[in-house]
Amino acid sequence: QVQLVESGGGLVQAGGSLRLSCAASGRSLSMYAMGWFRQASGKERVFVAAISQRGAVTYYVDSVKGRFTISRDNAKNTVYLQMNSLKPEDTAVYYCAAAPPMGTWPPREYDYWGQGTQVTVSS
């Protein structure tokens, strides 16, 4: 019902910034809380950030708090992840995901996932 496509990844030097986008098709994202996850090579996928349906509430893992900002534009059916002060340990494939409506906060489960976009931070 919902297809998610990430974009905006690339190669950046430590201390630099990137802005990731997650564009949805098939159904409006307005009813979904959204999240960003990342998976470094050889490691498990981990949670990064979440945003409520209307964008009023956000939540971040401690390692990115103060550096990353999740936002959304429901009129454009798009979710963003602004990443500042990037570190080499931020290198990973980044995924966006949609959580079930009427779920917990922060969401614990996600129904739909994108294909991911590679972020590489050089030292």
CSV table of N, CA and C in Angstrom, one decimal:
chain,number,residue,atom,x,y,z
A,1,GLN,N,0.8,-1.2,0.0
A,1,GLN,CA,0.0,0.0,0.0
A,1,GLN,C,0.8,1.3,0.0
A,2,VAL,N,2.0,1.2,0.6
A,2,VAL,CA,2.9,2.3,0.7
A,2,VAL,C,4.3,1.9,0.2
A,3,GLN,N,4.8,2.7,-0.7
A,3,GLN,CA,6.2,2.4,-1.2
A,3,GLN,C,7.0,3.6,-0.8
A,4,LEU,N,8.2,3.3,-0.2
A,4,LEU,CA,9.1,4.4,0.3
A,4,LEU,C,10.4,4.3,-0.5
A,5,VAL,N,10.9,5.5,-0.9
A,5,VAL,CA,12.2,5.6,-1.6
A,5,VAL,C,13.1,6.6,-1.0
A,6,GLU,N,14.2,6.2,-0.5
A,6,GLU,CA,15.2,7.1,0.1
A,6,GLU,C,16.1,7.7,-1.0
A,7,SER,N,16.6,8.9,-0.7
A,7,SER,CA,17.5,9.6,-1.6
A,7,SER,C,18.3,10.6,-0.7
A,8,GLY,N,19.4,11.1,-1.3
A,8,GLY,CA,20.2,12.1,-0.7
A,8,GLY,C,21.5,11.6,-0.1
A,9,GLY,N,21.7,10.3,-0.1
A,9,GLY,CA,23.0,9.8,0.5
A,9,GLY,C,24.1,10.1,-0.4
A,10,GLY,N,25.3,9.9,0.1
A,10,GLY,CA,26.5,10.1,-0.7
A,10,GLY,C,27.7,10.1,0.2
A,11,LEU,N,28.8,10.7,-0.3
A,11,LEU,CA,30.1,10.7,0.4
A,11,LEU,C,30.3,12.1,0.9
A,12,VAL,N,30.7,12.2,2.2
A,12,VAL,CA,30.9,13.5,2.8
A,12,VAL,C,32.0,13.4,3.8
A,13,GLN,N,32.8,14.5,4.0
A,13,GLN,CA,33.9,14.5,5.0
A,13,GLN,C,33.3,14.6,6.4
A,14,ALA,N,34.1,14.1,7.4
A,14,ALA,CA,33.7,14.3,8.8
A,14,ALA,C,33.5,15.8,9.1
A,15,GLY,N,32.4,16.1,9.8
A,15,GLY,CA,32.0,17.4,10.1
A,15,GLY,C,31.1,18.0,9.1
A,16,GLY,N,30.8,17.4,8.0
A,16,GLY,CA,29.9,17.9,7.0
A,16,GLY,C,28.5,17.5,7.3
A,17,SER,N,27.6,17.8,6.3
A,17,SER,CA,26.2,17.6,6.4
A,17,SER,C,25.6,16.9,5.2
A,18,LEU,N,24.5,16.2,5.4
A,18,LEU,CA,23.7,15.6,4.4
A,18,LEU,C,22.3,15.7,4.8
A,19,ARG,N,21.4,15.8,3.8
A,19,ARG,CA,20.0,15.8,4.0
A,19,ARG,C,19.3,14.6,3.2
A,20,LEU,N,18.8,13.7,4.0
A,20,LEU,CA,18.2,12.5,3.3
A,20,LEU,C,16.7,12.8,3.2
A,21,SER,N,16.1,12.3,2.1
A,21,SER,CA,14.7,12.4,1.8
A,21,SER,C,14.1,11.0,1.7
A,22,CYS,N,12.8,10.8,2.1
A,22,CYS,CA,12.1,9.6,2.0
A,22,CYS,C,10.8,10.0,1.3
A,23,ALA,N,10.6,9.6,0.1
A,23,ALA,CA,9.4,10.0,-0.7
A,23,ALA,C,8.5,8.8,-0.7
A,24,ALA,N,7.2,9.0,-0.5
A,24,ALA,CA,6.2,7.9,-0.4
A,24,ALA,C,5.3,8.0,-1.6
A,25,SER,N,4.8,6.8,-2.0
A,25,SER,CA,3.7,6.7,-3.0
A,25,SER,C,2.8,5.6,-2.7
A,26,GLY,N,1.6,5.7,-3.2
A,26,GLY,CA,0.6,4.6,-3.0
A,26,GLY,C,-0.4,5.0,-1.9
A,27,ARG,N,0.0,5.7,-0.9
A,27,ARG,CA,-0.9,6.1,0.2
A,27,ARG,C,-0.3,7.3,0.9
A,28,SER,N,-1.1,8.2,1.4
A,28,SER,CA,-0.6,9.3,2.2
A,28,SER,C,0.1,8.9,3.4
A,29,LEU,N,1.2,9.6,3.8
A,29,LEU,CA,2.0,9.3,5.0
A,29,LEU,C,1.4,9.9,6.2
A,30,SER,N,0.3,10.7,6.1
A,30,SER,CA,-0.2,11.5,7.2
A,30,SER,C,-0.6,10.7,8.4
A,31,MET,N,-1.0,9.5,8.1
A,31,MET,CA,-1.5,8.7,9.2
A,31,MET,C,-0.4,7.8,9.9
A,32,TYR,N,0.8,7.9,9.4
A,32,TYR,CA,1.9,7.1,9.9
A,32,TYR,C,2.9,7.9,10.7
A,33,ALA,N,3.2,7.5,11.9
A,33,ALA,CA,4.5,7.9,12.4
A,33,ALA,C,5.6,7.3,11.6
A,34,MET,N,6.7,8.0,11.5
A,34,MET,CA,7.8,7.6,10.6
A,34,MET,C,9.1,7.5,11.4
A,35,GLY,N,10.0,6.6,10.9
A,35,GLY,CA,11.3,6.5,11.5
A,35,GLY,C,12.4,6.3,10.5
A,36,TRP,N,13.6,6.6,11.0
A,36,TRP,CA,14.8,6.4,10.2
A,36,TRP,C,15.7,5.4,11.0
A,37,PHE,N,16.2,4.5,10.3
A,37,PHE,CA,17.1,3.4,10.8
A,37,PHE,C,18.4,3.4,10.0
A,38,ARG,N,19.4,2.8,10.5
A,38,ARG,CA,20.7,2.7,9.7
A,38,ARG,C,21.3,1.3,10.0
A,39,GLN,N,22.1,0.8,9.1
A,39,GLN,CA,22.8,-0.4,9.2
A,39,GLN,C,24.2,-0.3,8.6
A,40,ALA,N,25.1,-0.4,9.5
A,40,ALA,CA,26.5,-0.4,9.1
A,40,ALA,C,26.9,-1.8,8.6
A,41,SER,N,27.9,-1.8,7.7
A,41,SER,CA,28.4,-3.1,7.1
A,41,SER,C,28.7,-4.1,8.2
A,42,GLY,N,28.1,-5.2,8.1
A,42,GLY,CA,28.4,-6.3,9.1
A,42,GLY,C,27.7,-6.2,10.4
A,43,LYS,N,26.8,-5.2,10.6
A,43,LYS,CA,26.2,-5.0,11.9
A,43,LYS,C,24.6,-5.0,11.7
A,44,GLU,N,23.9,-5.0,12.8
A,44,GLU,CA,22.5,-5.1,12.8
A,44,GLU,C,21.9,-3.7,12.5
A,45,ARG,N,20.7,-3.7,11.9
A,45,ARG,CA,20.0,-2.4,11.7
A,45,ARG,C,19.5,-1.9,13.1
A,46,VAL,N,19.7,-0.6,13.2
A,46,VAL,CA,19.4,0.1,14.5
A,46,VAL,C,18.6,1.3,14.3
A,47,PHE,N,17.8,1.7,15.3
A,47,PHE,CA,17.0,2.9,15.2
A,47,PHE,C,17.8,4.1,15.3
A,48,VAL,N,17.3,5.2,14.6
A,48,VAL,CA,18.0,6.5,14.6
A,48,VAL,C,17.1,7.6,15.1
A,49,ALA,N,15.9,7.7,14.5
A,49,ALA,CA,15.0,8.8,14.8
A,49,ALA,C,13.6,8.5,14.5
A,50,ALA,N,12.6,9.1,15.1
A,50,ALA,CA,11.2,8.9,14.8
A,50,ALA,C,10.5,10.2,14.9
A,51,ILE,N,9.4,10.4,14.2
A,51,ILE,CA,8.6,11.6,14.2
A,51,ILE,C,7.1,11.2,14.1
A,52,SER,N,6.3,11.9,14.9
A,52,SER,CA,4.8,11.6,15.0
A,52,SER,C,4.1,12.0,13.7
A,53,GLN,N,2.9,11.6,13.6
A,53,GLN,CA,2.1,11.8,12.3
A,53,GLN,C,2.1,13.2,11.8
A,54,ARG,N,1.9,14.1,12.7
A,54,ARG,CA,1.8,15.5,12.3
A,54,ARG,C,3.1,16.3,12.5
A,55,GLY,N,4.2,15.6,13.0
A,55,GLY,CA,5.5,16.2,13.1
A,55,GLY,C,5.7,17.0,14.4
A,56,ALA,N,4.7,16.9,15.3
A,56,ALA,CA,4.9,17.6,16.6
A,56,ALA,C,5.8,17.1,17.5
A,57,VAL,N,6.1,15.8,17.5
A,57,VAL,CA,6.9,15.1,18.5
A,57,VAL,C,8.0,14.3,17.7
A,58,THR,N,9.2,14.4,18.2
A,58,THR,CA,10.3,13.6,17.7
A,58,THR,C,11.1,12.9,18.8
A,59,TYR,N,11.8,11.9,18.4
A,59,TYR,CA,12.6,11.1,19.3
A,59,TYR,C,13.9,10.6,18.6
A,60,TYR,N,15.0,10.7,19.3
A,60,TYR,CA,16.3,10.4,18.7
A,60,TYR,C,17.1,9.4,19.6
A,61,VAL,N,17.9,8.6,19.0
A,61,VAL,CA,18.8,7.8,19.8
A,61,VAL,C,19.9,8.7,20.3
A,62,ASP,N,20.5,8.4,21.4
A,62,ASP,CA,21.4,9.3,22.1
A,62,ASP,C,22.6,9.7,21.2
A,63,SER,N,23.1,8.8,20.3
A,63,SER,CA,24.3,9.0,19.6
A,63,SER,C,24.1,10.1,18.5
A,64,VAL,N,22.9,10.4,18.1
A,64,VAL,CA,22.7,11.4,17.1
A,64,VAL,C,22.0,12.6,17.6
A,65,LYS,N,21.5,12.6,18.9
A,65,LYS,CA,20.8,13.8,19.4
A,65,LYS,C,21.7,15.0,19.4
A,66,GLY,N,21.1,16.1,18.9
A,66,GLY,CA,21.8,17.4,18.7
A,66,GLY,C,22.5,17.5,17.4
A,67,ARG,N,22.6,16.4,16.7
A,67,ARG,CA,23.3,16.5,15.4
A,67,ARG,C,22.3,16.2,14.2
A,68,PHE,N,21.3,15.3,14.4
A,68,PHE,CA,20.4,15.0,13.4
A,68,PHE,C,19.0,15.6,13.7
A,69,THR,N,18.2,15.9,12.7
A,69,THR,CA,16.9,16.4,12.8
A,69,THR,C,16.0,15.7,11.9
A,70,ILE,N,14.9,15.1,12.4
A,70,ILE,CA,13.9,14.4,11.6
A,70,ILE,C,12.8,15.4,11.4
A,71,SER,N,12.2,15.5,10.2
A,71,SER,CA,11.1,16.4,9.9
A,71,SER,C,10.3,15.8,8.8
A,72,ARG,N,9.1,16.4,8.6
A,72,ARG,CA,8.2,15.8,7.5
A,72,ARG,C,7.4,16.9,6.9
A,73,ASP,N,7.0,16.7,5.6
A,73,ASP,CA,6.1,17.6,4.9
A,73,ASP,C,5.1,16.7,4.3
A,74,ASN,N,3.9,16.6,5.0
A,74,ASN,CA,2.9,15.7,4.6
A,74,ASN,C,2.3,16.1,3.3
A,75,ALA,N,2.3,17.4,3.0
A,75,ALA,CA,1.8,17.9,1.7
A,75,ALA,C,2.6,17.3,0.5
A,76,LYS,N,3.9,17.1,0.8
A,76,LYS,CA,4.7,16.5,-0.2
A,76,LYS,C,4.9,15.0,-0.1
A,77,ASN,N,4.3,14.5,1.0
A,77,ASN,CA,4.4,13.0,1.3
A,77,ASN,C,5.8,12.6,1.4
A,78,THR,N,6.6,13.4,2.2
A,78,THR,CA,8.0,13.2,2.3
A,78,THR,C,8.5,13.4,3.7
A,79,VAL,N,9.4,12.6,4.1
A,79,VAL,CA,10.1,12.7,5.4
A,79,VAL,C,11.6,12.9,5.2
A,80,TYR,N,12.2,13.7,6.1
A,80,TYR,CA,13.6,14.1,5.9
A,80,TYR,C,14.4,13.8,7.1
A,81,LEU,N,15.7,13.6,6.9
A,81,LEU,CA,16.6,13.5,8.0
A,81,LEU,C,17.8,14.4,7.7
A,82,GLN,N,17.9,15.5,8.4
A,82,GLN,CA,19.0,16.4,8.3
A,82,GLN,C,20.1,15.9,9.2
A,83,MET,N,21.3,15.7,8.7
A,83,MET,CA,22.4,15.2,9.4
A,83,MET,C,23.6,16.2,9.4
A,84,ASN,N,23.9,16.7,10.5
A,84,ASN,CA,25.0,17.7,10.7
A,84,ASN,C,26.1,17.1,11.5
A,85,SER,N,27.3,17.7,11.4
A,85,SER,CA,28.4,17.2,12.2
A,85,SER,C,28.7,15.8,12.1
A,86,LEU,N,28.7,15.3,10.9
A,86,LEU,CA,28.7,13.9,10.6
A,86,LEU,C,30.1,13.3,11.1
A,87,LYS,N,30.0,12.1,11.5
A,87,LYS,CA,31.2,11.3,12.0
A,87,LYS,C,31.4,10.1,11.2
A,88,PRO,N,32.6,9.5,11.1
A,88,PRO,CA,32.8,8.3,10.4
A,88,PRO,C,31.9,7.2,10.9
A,89,GLU,N,31.6,7.1,12.2
A,89,GLU,CA,30.7,6.1,12.7
A,89,GLU,C,29.3,6.2,12.3
A,90,ASP,N,28.9,7.3,11.6
A,90,ASP,CA,27.6,7.5,11.0
A,90,ASP,C,27.5,6.7,9.6
A,91,THR,N,28.6,6.2,9.1
A,91,THR,CA,28.6,5.5,7.9
A,91,THR,C,27.7,4.3,7.9
A,92,ALA,N,26.7,4.2,7.0
A,92,ALA,CA,25.7,3.1,7.0
A,92,ALA,C,24.8,3.3,5.9
A,93,VAL,N,24.0,2.3,5.6
A,93,VAL,CA,22.8,2.4,4.8
A,93,VAL,C,21.7,2.9,5.6
A,94,TYR,N,21.0,4.0,5.2
A,94,TYR,CA,19.9,4.6,6.0
A,94,TYR,C,18.6,4.2,5.3
A,95,TYR,N,17.7,3.8,6.2
A,95,TYR,CA,16.4,3.3,5.8
A,95,TYR,C,15.3,4.2,6.4
A,96,CYS,N,14.2,4.5,5.7
A,96,CYS,CA,13.1,5.1,6.3
A,96,CYS,C,12.0,4.0,6.4
A,97,ALA,N,11.1,4.2,7.4
A,97,ALA,CA,10.0,3.2,7.6
A,97,ALA,C,8.8,3.9,8.2
A,98,ALA,N,7.6,3.3,7.9
A,98,ALA,CA,6.3,3.8,8.4
A,98,ALA,C,5.8,2.8,9.5
A,99,ALA,N,5.3,3.4,10.6
A,99,ALA,CA,4.8,2.7,11.7
A,99,ALA,C,3.3,2.6,11.6
A,100,PRO,N,2.8,1.5,12.3
A,100,PRO,CA,1.3,1.4,12.3
A,100,PRO,C,0.6,2.5,12.9
A,101,PRO,N,-0.6,2.9,12.4
A,101,PRO,CA,-1.4,4.0,13.1
A,101,PRO,C,-1.8,3.5,14.4
A,102,MET,N,-2.0,4.4,15.3
A,102,MET,CA,-2.5,4.2,16.7
A,102,MET,C,-1.6,3.3,17.5
A,103,GLY,N,-0.3,3.3,17.2
A,103,GLY,CA,0.6,2.5,17.9
A,103,GLY,C,1.3,3.3,19.1
A,104,THR,N,2.3,2.6,19.6
A,104,THR,CA,3.0,3.2,20.8
A,104,THR,C,3.8,4.4,20.4
A,105,TRP,N,4.3,5.2,21.3
A,105,TRP,CA,5.2,6.2,21.1
A,105,TRP,C,6.4,6.1,22.1
A,106,PRO,N,7.6,6.1,21.6
A,106,PRO,CA,8.0,6.0,20.2
A,106,PRO,C,7.5,4.6,19.6
A,107,PRO,N,7.4,4.6,18.3
A,107,PRO,CA,6.9,3.3,17.7
A,107,PRO,C,7.9,2.2,18.0
A,108,ARG,N,7.4,1.0,18.2
A,108,ARG,CA,8.2,-0.2,18.3
A,108,ARG,C,8.2,-1.1,17.1
A,109,GLU,N,7.2,-0.9,16.3
A,109,GLU,CA,7.1,-1.7,15.1
A,109,GLU,C,6.8,-0.8,13.9
A,110,TYR,N,7.3,-1.3,12.7
A,110,TYR,CA,7.1,-0.6,11.5
A,110,TYR,C,6.6,-1.5,10.4
A,111,ASP,N,5.7,-1.0,9.6
A,111,ASP,CA,5.0,-1.9,8.6
A,111,ASP,C,5.7,-1.8,7.2
A,112,TYR,N,6.3,-0.7,6.8
A,112,TYR,CA,6.8,-0.5,5.5
A,112,TYR,C,8.2,0.1,5.6
A,113,TRP,N,9.0,-0.4,4.6
A,113,TRP,CA,10.4,0.0,4.6
A,113,TRP,C,10.9,0.4,3.2
A,114,GLY,N,11.8,1.3,3.1
A,114,GLY,CA,12.4,1.7,1.9
A,114,GLY,C,13.6,0.8,1.6
A,115,GLN,N,14.2,1.0,0.4
A,115,GLN,CA,15.4,0.2,0.0
A,115,GLN,C,16.7,0.7,0.6
A,116,GLY,N,16.7,1.9,1.1
A,116,GLY,CA,17.9,2.4,1.7
A,116,GLY,C,18.8,3.3,0.8
A,117,THR,N,19.6,4.2,1.4
A,117,THR,CA,20.5,5.0,0.7
A,117,THR,C,21.8,5.0,1.5
A,118,GLN,N,22.9,4.9,0.8
A,118,GLN,CA,24.2,4.8,1.4
A,118,GLN,C,24.7,6.2,1.8
A,119,VAL,N,25.2,6.3,3.1
A,119,VAL,CA,25.9,7.4,3.6
A,119,VAL,C,27.3,7.0,4.0
A,120,THR,N,28.3,7.7,3.5
A,120,THR,CA,29.7,7.4,3.8
A,120,THR,C,30.3,8.7,4.3
A,121,VAL,N,30.9,8.6,5.5
A,121,VAL,CA,31.6,9.7,6.1
A,121,VAL,C,33.1,9.4,6.2
A,122,SER,N,33.9,10.2,5.5
A,122,SER,CA,35.3,10.0,5.5
A,122,SER,C,36.0,10.8,6.6
A,123,SER,N,37.1,10.3,7.1
A,123,SER,CA,37.9,11.0,8.1
A,123,SER,C,39.0,11.8,7.5
